[in-house]
Structure formats: structure tokens, C-alpha cells
Coordinates of C-alpha atoms and ligand atoms in Angstrom, one line a residue:
X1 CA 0.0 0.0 0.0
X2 CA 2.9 2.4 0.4
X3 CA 4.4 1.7 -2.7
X4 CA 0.7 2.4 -4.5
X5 CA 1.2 6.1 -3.1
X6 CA 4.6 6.1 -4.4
X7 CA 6.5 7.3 -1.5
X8 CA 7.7 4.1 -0.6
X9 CA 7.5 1.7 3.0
X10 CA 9.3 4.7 4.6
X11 CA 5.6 6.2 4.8
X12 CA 4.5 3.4 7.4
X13 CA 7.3 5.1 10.1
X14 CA 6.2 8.4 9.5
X15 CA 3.4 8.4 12.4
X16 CA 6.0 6.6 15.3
X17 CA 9.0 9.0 14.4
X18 CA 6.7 11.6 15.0
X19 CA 5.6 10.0 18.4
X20 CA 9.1 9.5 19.2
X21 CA 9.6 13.3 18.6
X22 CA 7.0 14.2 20.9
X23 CA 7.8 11.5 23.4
X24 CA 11.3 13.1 23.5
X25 CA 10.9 16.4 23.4
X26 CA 7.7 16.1 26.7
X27 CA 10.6 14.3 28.6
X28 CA 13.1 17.4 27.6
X29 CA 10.5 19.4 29.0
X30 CA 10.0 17.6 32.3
X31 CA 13.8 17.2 32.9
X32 CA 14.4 21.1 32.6
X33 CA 12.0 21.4 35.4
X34 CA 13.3 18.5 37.2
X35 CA 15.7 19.9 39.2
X36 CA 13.9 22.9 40.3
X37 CA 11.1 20.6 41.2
X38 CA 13.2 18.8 43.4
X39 CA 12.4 15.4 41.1
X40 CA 16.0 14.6 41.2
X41 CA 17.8 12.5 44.0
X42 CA 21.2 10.7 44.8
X43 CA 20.9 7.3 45.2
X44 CA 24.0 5.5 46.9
X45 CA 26.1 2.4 46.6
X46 CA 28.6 0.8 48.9
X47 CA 32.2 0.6 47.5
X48 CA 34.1 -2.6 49.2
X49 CA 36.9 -3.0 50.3
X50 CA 38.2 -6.2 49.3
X51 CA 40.9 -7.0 52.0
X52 CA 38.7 -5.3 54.8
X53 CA 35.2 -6.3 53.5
X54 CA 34.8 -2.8 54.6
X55 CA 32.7 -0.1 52.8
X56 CA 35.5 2.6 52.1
X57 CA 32.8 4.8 50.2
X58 CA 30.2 5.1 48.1
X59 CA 29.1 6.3 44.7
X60 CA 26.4 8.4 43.8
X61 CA 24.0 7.3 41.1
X62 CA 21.4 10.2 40.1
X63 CA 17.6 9.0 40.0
X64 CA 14.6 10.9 38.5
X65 CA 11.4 10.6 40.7
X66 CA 8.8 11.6 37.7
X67 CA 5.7 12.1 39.9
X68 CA 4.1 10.4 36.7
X69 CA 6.5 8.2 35.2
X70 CA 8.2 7.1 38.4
X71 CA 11.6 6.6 38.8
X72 CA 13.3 7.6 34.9
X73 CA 16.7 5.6 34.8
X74 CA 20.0 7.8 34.1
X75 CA 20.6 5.7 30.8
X76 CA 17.4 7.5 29.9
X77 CA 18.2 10.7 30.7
X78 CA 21.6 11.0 31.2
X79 CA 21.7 11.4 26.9
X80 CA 19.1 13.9 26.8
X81 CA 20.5 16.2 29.3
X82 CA 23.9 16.4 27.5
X83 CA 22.2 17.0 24.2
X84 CA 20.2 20.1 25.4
X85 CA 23.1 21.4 27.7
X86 CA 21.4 20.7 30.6
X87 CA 23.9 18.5 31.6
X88 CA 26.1 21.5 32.9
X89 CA 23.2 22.7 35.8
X90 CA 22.6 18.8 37.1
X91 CA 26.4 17.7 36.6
X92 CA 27.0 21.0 38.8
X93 CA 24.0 20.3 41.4
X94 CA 25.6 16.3 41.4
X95 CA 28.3 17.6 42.6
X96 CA 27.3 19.9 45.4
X97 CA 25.2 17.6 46.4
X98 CA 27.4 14.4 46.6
X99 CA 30.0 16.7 48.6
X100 CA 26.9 18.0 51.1
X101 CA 25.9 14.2 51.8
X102 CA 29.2 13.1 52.3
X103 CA 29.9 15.9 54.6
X104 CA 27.5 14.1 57.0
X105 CA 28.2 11.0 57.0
X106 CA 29.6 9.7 60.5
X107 CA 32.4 7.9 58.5
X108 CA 35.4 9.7 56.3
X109 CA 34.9 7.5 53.5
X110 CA 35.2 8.3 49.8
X111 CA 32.2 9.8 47.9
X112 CA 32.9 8.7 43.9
X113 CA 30.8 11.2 41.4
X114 CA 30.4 10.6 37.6
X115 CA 30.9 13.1 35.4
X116 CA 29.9 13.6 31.8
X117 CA 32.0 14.7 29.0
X118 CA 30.3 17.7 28.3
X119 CA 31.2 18.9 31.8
X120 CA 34.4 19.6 30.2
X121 CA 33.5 21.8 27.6
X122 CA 34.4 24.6 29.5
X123 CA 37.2 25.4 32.1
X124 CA 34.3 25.9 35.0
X125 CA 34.8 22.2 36.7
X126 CA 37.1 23.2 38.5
X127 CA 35.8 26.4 40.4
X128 CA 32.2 24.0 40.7
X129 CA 34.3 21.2 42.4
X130 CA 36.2 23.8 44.8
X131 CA 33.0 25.6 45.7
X132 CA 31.3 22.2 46.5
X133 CA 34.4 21.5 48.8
X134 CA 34.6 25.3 50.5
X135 CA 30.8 25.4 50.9
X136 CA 30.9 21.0 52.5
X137 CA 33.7 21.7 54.2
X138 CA 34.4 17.9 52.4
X139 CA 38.1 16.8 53.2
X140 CA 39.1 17.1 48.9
X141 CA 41.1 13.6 49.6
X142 CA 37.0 12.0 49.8
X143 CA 36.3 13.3 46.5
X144 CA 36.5 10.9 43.3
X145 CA 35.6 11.6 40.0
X146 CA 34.6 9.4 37.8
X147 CA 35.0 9.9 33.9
X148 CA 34.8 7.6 30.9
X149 CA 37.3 6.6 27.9
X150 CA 34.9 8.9 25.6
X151 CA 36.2 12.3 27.6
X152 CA 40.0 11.2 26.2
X153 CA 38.6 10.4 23.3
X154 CA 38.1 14.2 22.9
X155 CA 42.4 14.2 22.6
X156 CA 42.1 17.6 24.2
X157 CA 45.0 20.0 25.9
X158 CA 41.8 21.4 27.9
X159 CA 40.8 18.1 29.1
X160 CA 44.0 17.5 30.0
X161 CA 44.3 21.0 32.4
X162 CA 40.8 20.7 33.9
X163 CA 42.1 16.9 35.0
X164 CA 45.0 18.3 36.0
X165 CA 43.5 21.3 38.1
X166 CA 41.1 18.9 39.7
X167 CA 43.9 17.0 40.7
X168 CA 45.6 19.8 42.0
X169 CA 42.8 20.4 44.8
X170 CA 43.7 16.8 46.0
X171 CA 40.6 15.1 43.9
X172 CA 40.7 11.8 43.0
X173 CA 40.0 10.7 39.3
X174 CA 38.9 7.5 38.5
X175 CA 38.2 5.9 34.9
X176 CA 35.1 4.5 34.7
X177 CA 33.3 1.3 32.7
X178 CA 37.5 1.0 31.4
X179 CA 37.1 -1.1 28.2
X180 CA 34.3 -0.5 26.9
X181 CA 34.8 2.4 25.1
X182 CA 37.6 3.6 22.2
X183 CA 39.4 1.8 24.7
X184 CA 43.5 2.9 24.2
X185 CA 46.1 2.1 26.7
X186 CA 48.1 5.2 25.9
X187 CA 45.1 7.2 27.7
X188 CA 46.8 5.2 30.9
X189 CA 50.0 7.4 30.1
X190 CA 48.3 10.4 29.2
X191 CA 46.6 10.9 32.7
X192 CA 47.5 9.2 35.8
X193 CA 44.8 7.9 37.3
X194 CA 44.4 7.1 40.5
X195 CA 41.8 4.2 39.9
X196 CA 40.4 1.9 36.8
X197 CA 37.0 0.8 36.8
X198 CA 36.4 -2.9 35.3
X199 CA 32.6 -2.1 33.5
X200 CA 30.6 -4.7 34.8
X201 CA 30.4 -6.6 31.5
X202 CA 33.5 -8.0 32.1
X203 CA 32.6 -9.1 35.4
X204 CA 29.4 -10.7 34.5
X205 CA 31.4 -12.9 32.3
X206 CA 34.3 -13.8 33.9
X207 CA 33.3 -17.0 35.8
X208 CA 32.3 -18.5 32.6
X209 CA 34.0 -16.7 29.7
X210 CA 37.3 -17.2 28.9
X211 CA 38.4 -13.8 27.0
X212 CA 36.1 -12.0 29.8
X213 CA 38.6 -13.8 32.6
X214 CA 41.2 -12.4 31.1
X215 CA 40.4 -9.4 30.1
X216 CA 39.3 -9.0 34.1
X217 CA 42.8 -10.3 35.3
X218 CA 45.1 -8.3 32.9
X219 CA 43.5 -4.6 34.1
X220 CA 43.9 -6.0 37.6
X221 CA 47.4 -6.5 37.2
X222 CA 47.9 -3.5 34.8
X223 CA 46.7 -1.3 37.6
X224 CA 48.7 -2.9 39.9
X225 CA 51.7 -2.5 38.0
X226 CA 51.0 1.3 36.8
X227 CA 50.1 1.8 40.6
X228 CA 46.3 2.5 40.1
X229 CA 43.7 1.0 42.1
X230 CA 41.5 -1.0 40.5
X231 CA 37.2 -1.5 41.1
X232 CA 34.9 -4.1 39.4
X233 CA 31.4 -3.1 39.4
X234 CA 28.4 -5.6 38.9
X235 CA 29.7 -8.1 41.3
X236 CA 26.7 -10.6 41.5
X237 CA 27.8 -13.6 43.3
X238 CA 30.1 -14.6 45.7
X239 CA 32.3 -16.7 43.4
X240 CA 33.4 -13.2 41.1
X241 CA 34.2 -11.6 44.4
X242 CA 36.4 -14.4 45.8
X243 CA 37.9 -14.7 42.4
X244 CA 38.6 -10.9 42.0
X245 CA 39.5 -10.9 45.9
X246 CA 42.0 -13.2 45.2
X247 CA 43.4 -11.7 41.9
X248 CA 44.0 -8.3 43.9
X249 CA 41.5 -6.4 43.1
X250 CA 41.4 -4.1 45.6
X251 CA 37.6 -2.6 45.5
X252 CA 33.8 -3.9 44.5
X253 CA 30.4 -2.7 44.3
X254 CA 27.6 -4.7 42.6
X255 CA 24.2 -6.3 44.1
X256 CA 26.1 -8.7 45.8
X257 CA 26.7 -6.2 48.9
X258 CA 24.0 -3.4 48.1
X259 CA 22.3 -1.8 45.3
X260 CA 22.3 1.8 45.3
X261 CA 19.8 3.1 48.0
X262 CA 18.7 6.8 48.7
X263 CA 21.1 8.7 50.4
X264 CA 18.9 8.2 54.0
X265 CA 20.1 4.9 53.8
X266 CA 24.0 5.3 53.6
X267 CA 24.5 5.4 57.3
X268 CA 22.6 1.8 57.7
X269 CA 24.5 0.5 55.0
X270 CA 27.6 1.4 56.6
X271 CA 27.2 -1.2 59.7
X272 CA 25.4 -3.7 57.6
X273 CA 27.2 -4.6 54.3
X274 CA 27.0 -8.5 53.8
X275 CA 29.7 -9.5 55.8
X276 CA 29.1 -13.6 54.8
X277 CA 29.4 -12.1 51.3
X278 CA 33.3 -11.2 52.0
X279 CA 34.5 -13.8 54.7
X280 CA 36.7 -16.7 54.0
X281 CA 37.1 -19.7 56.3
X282 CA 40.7 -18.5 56.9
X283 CA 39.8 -15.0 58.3
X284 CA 40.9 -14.7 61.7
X285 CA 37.8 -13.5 63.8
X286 CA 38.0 -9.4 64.6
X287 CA 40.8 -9.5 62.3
X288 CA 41.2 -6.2 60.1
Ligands
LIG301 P1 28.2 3.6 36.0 O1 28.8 4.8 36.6 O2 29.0 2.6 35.4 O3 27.4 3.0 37.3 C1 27.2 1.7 37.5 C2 25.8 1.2 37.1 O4 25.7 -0.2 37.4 C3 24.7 1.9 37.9 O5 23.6 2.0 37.1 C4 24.4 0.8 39.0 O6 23.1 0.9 39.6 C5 24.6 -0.4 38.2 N1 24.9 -1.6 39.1 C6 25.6 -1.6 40.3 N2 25.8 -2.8 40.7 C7 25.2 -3.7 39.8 C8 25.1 -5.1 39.7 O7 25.5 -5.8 40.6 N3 24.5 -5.6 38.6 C9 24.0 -4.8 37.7 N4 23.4 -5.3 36.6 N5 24.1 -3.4 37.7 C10 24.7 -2.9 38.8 P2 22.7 3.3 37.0 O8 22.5 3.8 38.4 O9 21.4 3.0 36.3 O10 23.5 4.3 36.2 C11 23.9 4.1 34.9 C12 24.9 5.0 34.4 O11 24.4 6.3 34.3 C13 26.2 5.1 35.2 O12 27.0 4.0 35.0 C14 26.7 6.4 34.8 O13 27.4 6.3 33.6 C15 25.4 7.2 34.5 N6 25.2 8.1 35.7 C16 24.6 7.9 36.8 N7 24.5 8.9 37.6 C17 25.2 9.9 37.0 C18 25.5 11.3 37.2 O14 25.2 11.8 38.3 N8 26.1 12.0 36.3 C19 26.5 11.4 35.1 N9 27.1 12.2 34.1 N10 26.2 10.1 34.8 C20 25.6 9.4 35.7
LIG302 MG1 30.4 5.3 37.6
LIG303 MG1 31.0 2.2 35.8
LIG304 MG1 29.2 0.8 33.9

């Protein structure tokens, strides 16, 4: 039937691109209200400390609370924000707010923050991350930053100075999901960082598949060797923790201890982190 109108099958999308158009652009809509609503939230989750089984920190995960569409996940909006810019506002309010919590907590652990490219399309990350500090009070040596392959990607002089600056306040900066991008050793050289991230692919994978084993056990010992620390994220079971555990990495979050929870919950989960989850038969009682 298109073809009899002569403007081909094409015509039969017409109606749901539209719909997608308008789908999109209500959402825009809703999210440049969001944060003046108060619609958006920090969610936490426990970082571990693999030789402790202590929680050393947590990061920050951003939730929309849509008072119709409930809660909107960041791979949702995360996209749309950058496109439109509003990226810049939220990635700012992320951060003071991430300090603010932290601030509070009756523990000195780390607070880890993720951070979008676009945040570094300017030079102002640095003065946001200093005010969030001065105005928290935060110790700097808590904050971590966490930025993705994509930002290096950018092969930028000013990406370059911004990390730099950052680091200069005493931040920490952490590559996130590392392998899953444009993934390039040399961005290893170009920026010392003070942690890799294993993405949580590679985790899922690596009690059963061989190249995701490997691919797991050669960043743990390349961070090792360039002095990095190294996280996995999305550790499930018991049996990927025991097995990164004993390959050295040093830090895990996933389901397995907590997912994220809202930030009313971070003192709870900082006394009751699955302890059965990290101990061996070997661990000497009160030990660590
Ligand atoms: P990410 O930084 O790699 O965060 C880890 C994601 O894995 C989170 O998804 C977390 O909820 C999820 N996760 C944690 N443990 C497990 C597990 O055991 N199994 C599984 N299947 N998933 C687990 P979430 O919260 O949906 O966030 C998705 C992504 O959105 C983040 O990935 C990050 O890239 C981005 N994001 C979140 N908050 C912010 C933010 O404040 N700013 C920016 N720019 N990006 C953010
Ligand atoms: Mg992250
Ligand atoms: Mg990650
Ligand atoms: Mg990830």
C-alpha cells in the first residue's frame, strides 16, 4: 500500500518517528524542570573493600522521581541532558550535592561522582568542584571523580588542564566502565589515574568466559603495575568476588553487597554490608 502512493515503505514510520519526537521532546521538557522541582535524588552504593570487606565509600547514582513516570533511569536521561546542555546545571547540582551528603556521614569514607564529557567543555569544573568543597567543608582527599574513555577520546590540551586542576585540589580521578569504550592504553600514560573501573560486563562474564577472565585479570594487574587502584562493578555472586578478591583487586560494588539506595540509607549500610558475602574460612575473627 505504500508503494501504491509512491513514496515508498518509509511512509509506514512516519506516524511513530513523530511520536518519538513528541515523546522526547515532553521528557526534555520535564527534565528542565526537574531539578527545580526537586524530582532529582542521589541514590548510593557501597564501594568494598576487598581486604577489609569494609565499605570505604560510596558512589552516587542520580535518580529521577517523575511524579508520573516514576523513577526515569540515568541511561534515559543522562543522553538527553547532555544533548540540550542541561547537563552543565545537574552535573554542577551532582556535585554539590554528593560533597553535602558526604559531609555528614559519621564515616570519612570516599564519595565517587560521575561526570559527563560535556562537563568539560568549558574550564568551569574546577571552580564547581572547589565551591562544592569550601561550601561541604568535604576533606578534597574524599572526592572521586569518575570519567569515561569517551572524555579522552576528545584528545584535548583542555581536558587535559581541567584533569590536572582537579587533581591539584587533591581530587581523585577514576576511569570509569575501562574497556568499553575507544578503549586505548596510551590514555593510561596520558593521565595518571588514580583508579580503573572494570565495567561490569566484564565481570558478568568472567566465571564462565574465557576472554572476559582475562580481560578482568590483565587490568587488575595493569593497575597494579601502573600503581592504580582498581574496582569491578556488577559483582553478583560470591564466586566473582572471591575470584577478583584473590586476583588483587582491591575494590567492588555490585548487588552482591548493596544496590544503590537513597542517600537516607547510607548510614545503615555502613554497619550492615553483607559480611558472609566477603568472609573466607581462613579470616581470623576481629581480624582487620
Ligand atoms: P556507572 O557509573 O558505570 O554506574 C554503575 C551502574 O551499574 C549503575 O547503574 C548501578 O546501579 C549499576 N549496578 C551496580 N551494581 C550492579 C550489579 O551488581 N548488577 C547490575 N546489573 N548493575 C549494577 P545506574 O545507576 O542505572 O547508572 C547508569 C549510568 O548512568 C552510570 O553508569 C553512569 O554512567 C550514569 N550516571 C549515573 N549517575 C550519573 C550522574 O550523576 N552523572 C552522570 N554524568 N552520569 C551518571
Ligand atoms: Mg560510575
Ligand atoms: Mg561504571
Ligand atoms: Mg558501567
Amino acid at each position: 500500500r505504500a508503494k501504491e502512493d509512491g513514496r515508498g515503505a518509509f511512509r509506514f514510520f512516519e506516524p511513530s518517528m513523530d511520536e518519538q519526537m513528541r515523546a522526547r521532546r515532553d521528557l526534555e521538557m520535564d527534565l528542565g524542570s526537574a531539578l527545580a522541582r526537586g524530582e532529582l535524588a542521589l541514590f548510593y552504593q557501597p564501594l568494598v573493600d576487598t581486604e577489609q570487606g569494609r565499605v570505604g565509600g560510596f558512589e552516587a547514582l542520580l535518580r529521577w522521581q517523575h511524579p508520573v513516570r516514576g523513577t526515569v533511569s540515568p541511561a534515559a536521561f543522562i543522553p538527553l541532558a547532555e544533548e540540550t546542555g542541561m547537563i552543565a546545571a545537574i552535573g554542577a547540582w551532582v556535585i554539590r550535592r554528593a560533597c553535602a551528603d558526604a559531609a555528614c556521614w559519621p564515616l570519612p569514607v570516599k564519595v565517587a561522582v560521575n561526570l559527563s564529557p560535556v562537563q568539560f567543555r568549558d574550564r568551569s569544573l574546577p571552580r564547581i568542584v572547589a565551591e562544592a568543597l569550601a561550601e561541604s567543608g568535604l576533606d578534597p582527599a574524599r572526592l572521586e571523580l569518575e570519567i569515561t574513555e569517551s572524555l579522552l577520546l576528545l584528545d584535548d590540551e583542555k581536558v587535559l588542564e581541567i584533569l590536572h586542576g582537579l587533581r591539584a585540589q587533591g581530587v581523585r580521578i577514576a576511569m570509569d566502565d575501562f574497556g568499553t569504550g575507544y578503549s586505548s592504553l596510551s590514555y593510561l600514560r596520558r593521565f595518571p589515574f588514580d583508579k580503573i573501573k572494570i565495567d561490569q560486563s566484564f565481570v558478568r562474564g568472567m566465571m564462565e568466559q574465557e576472554d572476559c577472565a582475562a580481560i578482568v585479570s590483565t587490568v587488575v594487574s595493569l593497575g597494579r603495575l601502573l600503581g592504580m587502584s582498581v574496582n569491578a562493578e556488577g559483582v553478583e555472586t560470591r564466586e566473582q568476588f572471591l575470584a577478583l578478591r584473590e586476583q588483587g583487586c582491591g575494590e567492588v560494588q555490585g548487588y552482591l553487597f548493596s544496590p544503590p539506595r537513597p542517600a537516607e540509607e547510607v548510614v545503615a549500610m555502613l554497619g550492615s554490608i553483607r559480611q558472609d558475602a566477603c568472609a573466607t574460612d581462613c579470616l581470623s575473627p576481629g581480624g582487620g
